[in-house]
Short mmCIF file of C-alpha atoms in Angstrom, two decimals:
data_model
loop_
_atom_site.label_atom_id
_atom_site.label_comp_id
_atom_site.label_asym_id
_atom_site.label_seq_id
_atom_site.Cartn_x
_atom_site.Cartn_y
_atom_site.Cartn_z
CA MET D 1 61.80 78.26 137.33
CA LYS D 2 61.80 82.01 136.91
CA LYS D 3 64.90 82.22 139.12
CA LEU D 4 66.62 79.64 136.99
CA ALA D 5 65.76 81.55 133.86
CA VAL D 6 66.95 84.86 135.28
CA PHE D 7 70.18 83.13 136.48
CA ALA D 8 70.77 81.68 132.99
CA LEU D 9 70.06 85.07 131.35
CA CYS D 10 72.58 86.71 133.79
CA THR D 11 75.19 84.15 132.98
CA LEU D 12 74.59 84.65 129.25
CA MET D 13 75.06 88.42 129.70
CA ILE D 14 78.22 88.02 131.77
CA LEU D 15 79.68 85.67 129.27
CA SER D 16 79.07 88.11 126.44
CA LEU D 17 80.65 90.95 128.37
CA ALA D 18 83.56 88.72 129.15
CA ALA D 19 83.98 87.93 125.53
CA CYS D 20 83.92 91.71 124.70
CA GLY D 21 86.25 92.55 127.60
CA SER D 22 89.06 90.19 126.82
CA LYS D 23 89.00 90.94 123.12
CA SER D 24 89.98 94.57 123.67
CA GLU D 25 93.29 93.55 125.38
CA ALA D 26 94.74 92.45 122.04
CA LYS D 27 94.69 95.96 120.64
CA GLU D 28 95.02 96.36 116.93
CA LEU D 29 97.25 99.12 115.51
CA ASP D 30 96.82 100.47 111.99
CA LEU D 31 100.53 100.61 111.19
CA ASP D 32 100.13 102.75 108.15
CA ALA D 33 98.03 105.37 109.89
CA PHE D 34 100.21 105.29 112.94
CA ALA D 35 103.41 105.75 110.93
CA LYS D 36 101.84 108.80 109.21
CA GLN D 37 100.87 110.20 112.53
CA VAL D 38 104.48 109.89 113.73
CA ILE D 39 105.89 111.41 110.60
CA ASP D 40 103.57 114.36 110.96
CA ALA D 41 104.08 114.85 114.66
CA VAL D 42 107.81 114.70 114.88
CA GLU D 43 109.97 117.53 113.46
CA TYR D 44 112.32 115.46 111.39
CA ASP D 45 115.26 117.41 110.20
CA ASP D 46 115.21 115.60 106.82
CA ASP D 47 112.85 114.52 104.09
CA MET D 48 111.23 111.28 105.27
CA VAL D 49 110.07 108.93 102.46
CA GLN D 50 108.16 105.66 102.66
CA LEU D 51 110.46 102.75 102.01
CA ASN D 52 109.51 100.24 99.37
CA GLU D 53 110.02 96.49 99.84
CA GLN D 54 113.40 96.39 97.98
CA ILE D 55 115.01 99.03 100.01
CA ALA D 56 113.53 97.83 103.29
CA SER D 57 114.84 94.33 102.57
CA GLU D 58 118.23 95.86 102.03
CA TYR D 59 118.06 97.68 105.28
CA TYR D 60 116.41 94.96 107.52
CA GLY D 61 116.47 91.63 105.80
CA LEU D 62 112.72 91.04 106.41
CA SER D 63 112.99 87.28 105.54
CA PHE D 64 112.32 85.92 109.02
CA ASP D 65 109.22 83.95 109.92
CA GLY D 66 106.33 85.57 111.64
CA LEU D 67 106.54 89.03 110.17
CA GLU D 68 102.90 89.78 109.55
CA GLN D 69 102.98 93.43 108.48
CA TRP D 70 105.44 96.31 108.42
CA VAL D 71 105.66 99.90 107.44
CA ALA D 72 108.87 101.86 107.20
CA TYR D 73 110.08 105.39 106.47
CA GLY D 74 113.61 106.56 106.01
CA SER D 75 115.71 109.58 105.08
CA GLY D 76 115.00 110.49 101.45
CA THR D 77 118.29 112.36 101.13
CA ALA D 78 120.96 110.36 103.03
CA ALA D 79 121.76 113.54 105.02
CA THR D 80 120.69 111.87 108.25
CA THR D 81 120.10 108.37 109.65
CA ASN D 82 116.51 109.10 110.59
CA GLU D 83 114.36 106.03 110.28
CA LEU D 84 110.99 104.69 111.45
CA MET D 85 110.07 101.08 111.26
CA LEU D 86 106.90 99.39 112.65
CA MET D 87 106.27 95.66 112.52
CA ARG D 88 103.49 93.38 113.60
CA LEU D 89 104.87 89.99 114.74
CA LYS D 90 103.25 86.64 115.18
CA ASP D 91 105.15 85.30 118.25
CA ASP D 92 108.11 85.66 120.53
CA ALA D 93 110.44 84.06 118.07
CA ALA D 94 109.50 86.61 115.44
CA VAL D 95 109.98 89.40 117.95
CA SER D 96 113.51 88.16 118.70
CA ALA D 97 114.32 87.94 115.00
CA ALA D 98 112.95 91.40 114.40
CA LYS D 99 114.97 92.91 117.29
CA GLU D 100 118.07 91.34 115.77
CA ALA D 101 117.28 92.74 112.37
CA VAL D 102 116.93 96.33 113.57
CA GLN D 103 120.01 96.04 115.79
CA LYS D 104 121.95 95.01 112.75
CA ARG D 105 120.60 98.01 110.92
CA ILE D 106 122.03 100.24 113.70
CA ASP D 107 125.31 98.44 113.44
CA ASP D 108 125.52 98.82 109.67
CA GLN D 109 124.70 102.50 109.86
CA THR D 110 127.19 103.07 112.61
CA SER D 111 129.92 101.60 110.49
CA ASN D 112 128.75 103.64 107.47
CA TYR D 113 128.81 106.93 109.32
CA GLU D 114 131.71 106.34 111.76
CA GLY D 115 134.58 107.72 109.73
CA TYR D 116 132.38 109.98 107.59
CA ARG D 117 129.89 111.82 109.78
CA PRO D 118 130.53 111.20 113.51
CA ASP D 119 127.70 113.61 114.44
CA GLU D 120 125.22 111.05 113.21
CA LEU D 121 126.53 108.49 115.73
CA PHE D 122 124.78 110.31 118.51
CA ARG D 123 121.46 109.81 116.78
CA LEU D 124 122.21 106.16 116.24
CA GLU D 125 123.17 105.60 119.86
CA ASN D 126 119.83 107.01 120.89
CA ALA D 127 117.86 104.69 118.64
CA VAL D 128 114.67 103.25 120.20
CA ILE D 129 113.59 99.63 119.96
CA GLU D 130 110.34 98.99 121.78
CA VAL D 131 107.93 96.06 121.83
CA ARG D 132 104.33 96.18 122.99
CA GLY D 133 102.25 93.13 122.47
CA SER D 134 102.67 92.03 118.86
CA TYR D 135 104.20 95.32 117.82
CA LEU D 136 107.73 96.46 117.45
CA LEU D 137 108.77 100.05 117.05
CA PHE D 138 112.25 101.05 115.78
CA SER D 139 113.00 104.78 115.66
CA ILE D 140 116.01 106.89 114.89
CA SER D 141 114.89 110.50 115.06
CA PRO D 142 115.63 113.86 116.56
CA ASP D 143 112.66 113.38 119.07
CA ASN D 144 112.31 109.83 120.22
CA ASP D 145 110.38 110.95 123.27
CA THR D 146 107.50 111.94 121.11
CA VAL D 147 107.69 108.84 119.03
CA THR D 148 107.81 106.52 122.08
CA LYS D 149 104.87 108.34 123.70
CA LEU D 150 102.71 108.13 120.62
CA PHE D 151 103.43 104.37 120.43
CA GLU D 152 102.66 103.77 124.04
CA ASP D 153 99.41 105.83 123.86
CA ALA D 154 98.32 104.01 120.75
CA LEU D 155 98.62 100.69 122.46
CA LYS D 156 97.23 101.51 125.91
CA MET H 1 38.17 67.72 137.59
CA PRO H 2 41.37 66.56 139.30
CA ASN H 3 43.04 66.59 135.86
CA LEU H 4 42.22 70.27 135.38
CA GLU H 5 44.03 71.16 138.50
CA PHE H 6 47.15 69.52 137.29
CA ARG H 7 47.03 70.85 133.84
CA PRO H 8 48.15 74.39 134.52
CA LYS H 9 51.19 73.06 136.48
CA ARG H 10 52.11 70.63 133.72
CA ARG H 11 51.80 73.38 131.09
CA ARG H 12 53.99 75.75 133.11
CA LYS H 13 56.55 72.95 133.48
CA ARG H 14 56.45 72.22 129.82
CA ARG H 15 56.76 75.95 128.92
CA GLY H 16 59.52 76.42 131.51
CA ALA H 17 61.66 73.66 130.52
CA PRO H 18 62.23 74.52 126.90
CA ILE H 19 62.99 78.17 127.81
CA LEU H 20 65.50 77.12 130.35
CA VAL H 21 67.17 74.74 127.92
CA GLY H 22 67.16 77.45 125.28
CA VAL H 23 68.79 80.02 127.58
CA LEU H 24 71.41 77.49 128.72
CA CYS H 25 72.20 76.61 125.18
CA ALA H 26 72.60 80.25 124.30
CA ALA H 27 74.91 80.72 127.23
CA VAL H 28 77.02 77.71 126.30
CA PHE H 29 77.09 78.84 122.64
CA SER H 30 78.12 82.37 123.69
CA ALA H 31 80.94 81.00 125.84
CA ALA H 32 82.06 78.77 123.06
CA ALA H 33 81.98 81.54 120.56
CA ALA H 34 83.96 83.87 122.81
CA GLY H 35 86.53 81.19 123.48
CA ILE H 36 86.96 80.35 119.77
CA TRP H 37 87.19 84.03 118.91
CA GLN H 38 89.95 84.51 121.47
CA LEU H 39 91.96 81.52 120.41
CA ASN H 40 91.83 82.24 116.69
CA SER H 41 94.58 84.51 115.33
CA THR H 42 93.57 86.95 112.64
CA PRO H 43 94.42 85.74 109.14
CA VAL H 44 98.13 86.15 108.54
CA GLN H 45 98.98 88.16 105.51
CA ALA H 46 102.03 90.32 105.06
CA LEU H 47 100.44 93.48 103.79
CA LYS H 48 102.49 95.57 101.47
CA PRO H 49 102.85 99.17 102.51
CA LEU H 50 100.85 101.71 100.59
CA GLU H 51 102.78 102.42 97.39
CA LEU H 52 102.97 106.14 97.89
CA ASP H 53 105.36 107.17 95.18
CA PRO H 54 107.08 110.13 96.78
CA SER H 55 108.67 111.06 93.50
CA VAL H 56 105.37 111.53 91.83
CA VAL H 57 103.88 113.28 94.83
CA ALA H 58 106.85 115.62 94.97
CA ALA H 59 106.75 116.25 91.21
CA PHE H 60 103.22 117.53 91.46
CA SER H 61 103.79 119.53 94.58
CA SER H 62 105.08 122.90 95.23
CA SER H 63 108.41 122.82 93.40
CA PRO H 64 107.75 124.91 90.25
CA GLN H 65 110.61 123.48 88.34
CA ALA H 66 109.50 119.94 88.93
CA VAL H 67 106.04 120.85 87.68
CA ALA H 68 107.44 122.54 84.60
CA VAL H 69 109.48 119.41 83.93
CA GLN H 70 106.39 117.19 83.93
CA ALA H 71 104.50 119.57 81.69
CA ALA H 72 107.18 119.69 78.94
CA PRO H 73 105.42 118.69 75.73
CA SER H 74 107.96 116.28 74.47
CA SER H 75 108.06 114.27 77.65
CA GLU H 76 106.52 110.88 77.62
CA PRO H 77 103.73 110.15 80.19
CA GLU H 78 105.83 109.49 83.20
CA SER H 79 104.17 107.42 85.87
CA SER H 80 105.03 105.31 88.81
CA SER H 81 103.92 102.21 86.98
CA GLN H 82 106.55 99.58 86.65
CA GLU H 83 105.77 98.71 83.08
CA PRO H 84 108.72 99.74 80.95
CA PHE H 85 108.09 102.04 77.99
CA PRO H 86 109.38 100.93 74.69
CA GLU H 87 112.71 102.55 74.03
CA GLU H 88 112.14 105.60 71.83
CA VAL H 89 114.27 108.61 71.14
CA SER H 90 112.44 111.57 69.69
CA SER H 91 113.99 112.80 66.53
CA GLU H 92 113.78 116.47 67.43
CA PRO H 93 115.58 118.17 70.20
CA ALA H 94 113.60 118.46 73.46
CA GLN H 95 112.63 121.83 74.70
CA SER H 96 114.47 123.07 77.70
CA ALA H 97 112.04 121.69 80.28
CA SER H 98 113.40 123.34 83.33
CA GLY H 99 113.73 126.71 81.84
CA GLN H 100 117.38 126.87 82.87
CA SER H 101 119.92 128.28 80.48
CA GLU H 102 121.36 125.49 78.40
CA SER H 103 124.73 127.20 78.04
CA ALA H 104 126.68 124.93 80.38
CA GLN H 105 128.56 126.79 82.96
CA THR H 106 131.43 124.37 82.71
CA PRO H 107 133.06 124.20 79.34
CA GLY H 108 133.00 120.77 77.83
CA ALA H 109 129.73 119.67 79.35
CA LEU H 110 127.40 117.56 77.13
CA GLU H 111 124.76 119.73 75.50
CA GLU H 112 121.04 118.97 75.47
CA GLN H 113 120.23 115.77 73.55
CA PRO H 114 116.98 114.26 72.32
CA ARG H 115 115.00 113.05 75.29
CA VAL H 116 115.16 109.40 76.22
CA THR H 117 112.63 107.43 78.27
CA SER H 118 113.11 105.73 81.63
CA ALA H 119 113.96 102.49 79.81
CA TYR H 120 117.32 104.07 78.91
CA PHE H 121 118.43 103.44 82.51
CA ASP H 122 117.57 99.74 82.53
CA ASP H 123 121.22 98.89 81.75
CA ALA H 124 122.70 101.89 83.54
CA VAL H 125 124.73 101.86 86.70
CA PHE H 126 125.09 104.76 89.11
CA ILE H 127 128.36 104.79 91.10
CA GLY H 128 128.82 107.28 93.96
CA ASP H 129 128.63 108.32 97.53
CA SER H 130 125.71 109.12 99.84
CA ILE H 131 124.00 111.43 97.36
CA THR H 132 123.82 108.60 94.92
CA THR H 133 122.43 106.17 97.48
CA GLY H 134 119.25 108.27 97.48
CA ILE H 135 118.44 107.18 93.94
CA LYS H 136 117.29 103.73 95.38
CA LEU H 137 114.50 105.34 97.30
CA TYR H 138 112.52 106.53 94.38
CA ASP H 139 110.21 104.26 92.37
CA VAL H 140 110.58 106.28 89.22
CA MET H 141 114.23 105.18 89.08
CA SER H 142 113.59 101.64 90.30
CA ASN H 143 114.82 100.05 87.01
CA THR H 144 118.37 101.32 87.34
CA THR H 145 121.22 99.83 89.32
CA VAL H 146 122.88 101.79 92.11
CA LEU H 147 126.34 100.89 93.32
CA ALA H 148 126.80 103.51 96.05
CA SER H 149 127.46 103.91 99.72
CA THR H 150 127.79 106.55 102.42
CA GLY H 151 131.48 106.91 103.19
CA ILE H 152 132.70 106.03 99.68
CA GLY H 153 135.08 108.57 98.16
CA LEU H 154 137.76 108.90 95.52
CA GLU H 155 140.38 107.67 97.99
CA ASN H 156 138.64 104.34 98.65
CA ILE H 157 136.29 103.63 95.76
CA LEU H 158 138.56 101.01 94.28
CA SER H 159 139.44 99.29 97.60
CA LYS H 160 136.52 99.47 99.99
CA PRO H 161 133.99 96.59 99.80
CA ALA H 162 131.01 98.79 100.64
CA ILE H 163 128.47 97.82 98.03
CA LYS H 164 125.74 95.33 98.89
CA TYR H 165 125.20 93.28 95.78
CA GLY H 166 122.78 90.36 96.29
CA GLU H 167 124.11 88.38 99.22
CA GLU H 168 127.64 89.81 98.84
CA THR H 169 129.37 92.97 99.89
CA LEU H 170 131.79 94.04 97.14
CA THR H 171 133.86 96.85 95.90
CA ALA H 172 132.09 99.08 93.32
CA MET H 173 134.26 97.59 90.53
CA GLN H 174 133.53 93.99 91.56
CA ALA H 175 129.88 94.76 91.56
CA LEU H 176 130.10 96.73 88.20
CA ALA H 177 131.73 93.69 86.54
CA LYS H 178 128.57 91.54 87.44
CA THR H 179 126.04 94.08 86.06
CA GLY H 180 126.82 94.05 82.36
CA ALA H 181 126.07 97.80 82.38
CA LYS H 182 126.15 99.71 79.14
CA LYS H 183 125.97 103.17 80.75
CA VAL H 184 127.96 104.12 83.78
CA TYR H 185 127.19 107.32 85.70
CA ILE H 186 129.73 108.52 88.23
CA MET H 187 129.11 111.19 90.92
CA LEU H 188 132.05 111.57 93.32
CA GLY H 189 134.30 114.30 94.68
CA ALA H 190 131.93 116.12 97.08
CA ASN H 191 133.95 114.81 100.06
CA SER H 192 137.26 115.59 98.28
CA ILE H 193 136.99 119.27 97.46
CA LEU H 194 139.32 120.27 100.23
CA GLY H 195 141.95 117.90 99.14
CA ASP H 196 144.59 118.52 96.49
CA HIS H 197 142.58 118.74 93.27
CA ASP H 198 145.27 117.34 90.96
CA THR H 199 145.59 114.35 93.26
CA MET H 200 141.81 113.88 93.28
CA VAL H 201 141.61 114.21 89.57
CA GLY H 202 144.32 111.63 89.24
CA LEU H 203 142.32 109.21 91.36
CA TYR H 204 139.23 109.93 89.27
CA GLY H 205 141.16 109.13 86.15
CA ASN H 206 142.16 105.79 87.61
CA LEU H 207 138.53 105.09 88.40
CA ILE H 208 137.47 105.80 84.82
CA ASP H 209 140.12 103.41 83.58
CA GLU H 210 138.81 100.74 85.97
CA VAL H 211 135.28 101.33 84.93
CA ARG H 212 136.23 100.84 81.26
CA ARG H 213 137.90 97.62 82.24
CA ASN H 214 134.91 96.27 84.20
CA ALA H 215 132.25 97.55 81.84
CA PRO H 216 133.74 97.45 78.36
CA ASP H 217 131.97 99.29 75.58
CA SER H 218 129.85 101.25 78.09
CA VAL H 219 129.14 104.98 77.77
CA ILE H 220 130.77 106.67 80.77
CA TYR H 221 129.26 109.83 82.24
CA VAL H 222 131.18 111.95 84.68
CA GLN H 223 128.68 113.98 86.61
CA SER H 224 129.63 117.29 88.11
CA VAL H 225 130.06 117.70 91.91
CA LEU H 226 126.84 119.47 92.97
CA PRO H 227 126.90 123.09 94.28
CA ILE H 228 126.48 123.59 97.99
CA ASN H 229 124.36 126.05 99.92
CA GLU H 230 127.26 127.83 101.53
CA GLU H 231 125.32 129.40 104.33
CA ILE H 232 124.03 126.07 105.63
CA PHE H 233 127.08 124.06 104.72
CA HIS H 234 129.49 126.34 106.53
CA VAL H 235 127.63 125.92 109.80
CA LYS H 236 126.83 122.23 109.44
CA TYR H 237 130.04 120.92 107.97
CA ASN H 238 132.96 123.32 107.61
CA PRO H 239 133.45 126.91 106.70
CA ASN H 240 136.21 126.32 104.18
CA THR H 241 134.37 124.92 101.10
CA ASP H 242 133.04 127.41 98.60
CA ASN H 243 131.16 127.00 95.31
CA SER H 244 134.20 128.45 93.52
CA ASP H 245 136.33 125.56 94.76
CA ILE H 246 133.65 123.22 93.43
CA MET H 247 133.59 125.02 90.06
CA ASP H 248 137.39 124.73 89.80
CA PHE H 249 137.19 121.01 90.48
CA ASN H 250 134.41 120.54 87.95
CA LYS H 251 136.43 122.30 85.23
CA LYS H 252 139.12 119.76 85.85
CA LEU H 253 136.62 116.87 85.71
CA ALA H 254 135.31 118.12 82.39
CA ALA H 255 138.84 118.13 80.90
CA LEU H 256 139.46 114.67 82.40
CA ALA H 257 136.29 113.36 80.83
CA ALA H 258 137.30 114.63 77.41
CA GLU H 259 140.72 113.00 77.78
CA LYS H 260 139.16 109.69 78.82
CA GLN H 261 136.49 109.73 76.13
CA ALA H 262 133.80 110.02 78.69
CA TYR H 263 131.01 112.54 78.78
CA TYR H 264 130.87 115.32 81.33
CA LEU H 265 127.39 116.15 82.59
CA ASP H 266 126.90 119.45 84.32
CA VAL H 267 124.14 118.08 86.66
CA GLY H 268 124.95 120.84 89.03
CA SER H 269 123.46 123.33 86.62
CA VAL H 270 119.99 121.99 87.60
CA PHE H 271 120.57 123.06 91.22
CA ARG H 272 122.54 126.26 90.73
CA ASP H 273 120.81 129.58 91.42
CA GLU H 274 121.98 133.01 90.38
CA THR H 275 124.51 133.02 93.18
CA GLY H 276 126.10 129.88 91.88
CA GLY H 277 124.94 127.96 94.92
CA MET H 278 122.16 125.51 95.80
CA PRO H 279 118.83 127.13 97.01
CA ALA H 280 118.22 126.47 100.68
CA ASP H 281 114.89 124.60 100.01
CA TYR H 282 116.65 122.05 97.78
CA THR H 283 118.84 120.73 100.60
CA PRO H 284 118.39 119.48 104.20
CA ASP H 285 122.02 120.24 105.06
CA GLY H 286 123.66 122.38 102.45
CA MET H 287 125.01 119.45 100.54
CA HIS H 288 122.49 116.59 100.05
CA ILE H 289 119.38 117.04 97.97
CA ASN H 290 115.63 116.68 98.81
CA SER H 291 113.27 114.23 97.27
CA ALA H 292 111.90 116.57 94.61
CA GLN H 293 115.49 117.27 93.45
CA TYR H 294 116.04 113.62 92.63
CA ILE H 295 113.25 114.02 90.07
CA MET H 296 114.94 117.06 88.65
CA TRP H 297 118.24 115.27 88.41
CA PHE H 298 116.81 112.36 86.51
CA ASP H 299 114.90 114.66 84.14
CA TYR H 300 118.18 116.35 83.36
CA LEU H 301 119.76 113.04 82.61
CA LYS H 302 116.92 112.12 80.21
CA THR H 303 117.67 115.19 78.15
CA HIS H 304 121.44 114.66 78.29
CA ALA H 305 121.78 111.02 77.24
CA ILE H 306 123.73 109.56 74.35
CA ALA H 307 121.49 107.12 72.47
CA ALA H 308 122.90 103.58 72.70
CA GLU H 309 124.22 102.26 69.45
#
């Protein structure tokens, strides 16, 4: 009887630990705090301002299903193509749609700057699109190594 | 007596069984709870980003001129709230908020006028190049319409469909016709200073004619080409453009505006220091303007506006 009780208690403990253990795999990212961390850490060569819904819709569409949350910053002066966009996405379909949206943004900006400021094309060509779990990072910046590392560290 | 011997065993059994059942139930419940917790997604709600109004933040930050502008006694309480203020034009001339000399450096520039509120720009349209695109980023100007694009210039403004308007991409004039604008602000020419000025002024004149056609009865404002910070610009872009070239061009724009019954606004005066150039901390690259400067620009426009009839 005692053995059975002990066994049952052990099972109970193991199950509780298992519940805690598997929960930590789906890591939550505070998009707003993370974006601010990136803006502070990277030496952007331009004023970065937070984008409101109207301007972000113009840049990215944002009308696809499964977009749960987003935060975006962009050049406040139009002097560079610097941009930072973070999205939390519900499923694979949403991730695909999001990737398409940011790729389209790169294409639009490329055609805007092609004849006008070819030096910005280098920055656009080095744009980063990275997905980890439910999160998508889109970055055009002078230091994408730092941006990428911050993203990967945050979601380890 | 035999019963007494059995009693302890029976009692243990009776105590043991409920405990075991209880523990097993707890284990099952825990497993079920963990399982349900895993399967449930968190409530889906598209959160709006924090409405940090960078314009307000900038206006109350280090830029002394921006702060002076906000403190001007005749200014209405400007806030990032989207509620429109009732249109009111004060009957006495506003004080020079920025402290800059009001003697326009370009002859023919519109002098200071009674201050208008943000609502003045409800039916205004801003046509221009990359500098003008920046207006869209700032909540304090969210009520106005911007028809601008990087890569637009005097040579292609009438022909290039570069303006996103709703679902369409149109030329600036096509979009203008749809807006019903009563005030049209133009800022172009920064990319044309090295071209032949007379040719460029001719193109600008054609543009004004087209604006009149697509926005009849509107007040047209020709805004000066902004000064550059020569030191930064010469390294970043090209060494051949100087502020004196820009001033020459602006003088021609002022004359053109008078000829076309438009108003010439010396917006550049807000950004010009004693050298005639743009201070280094106003610009990221010698030519575009920083966030705080958009606020200064708009405050200038509010004190150089012709009241609608």
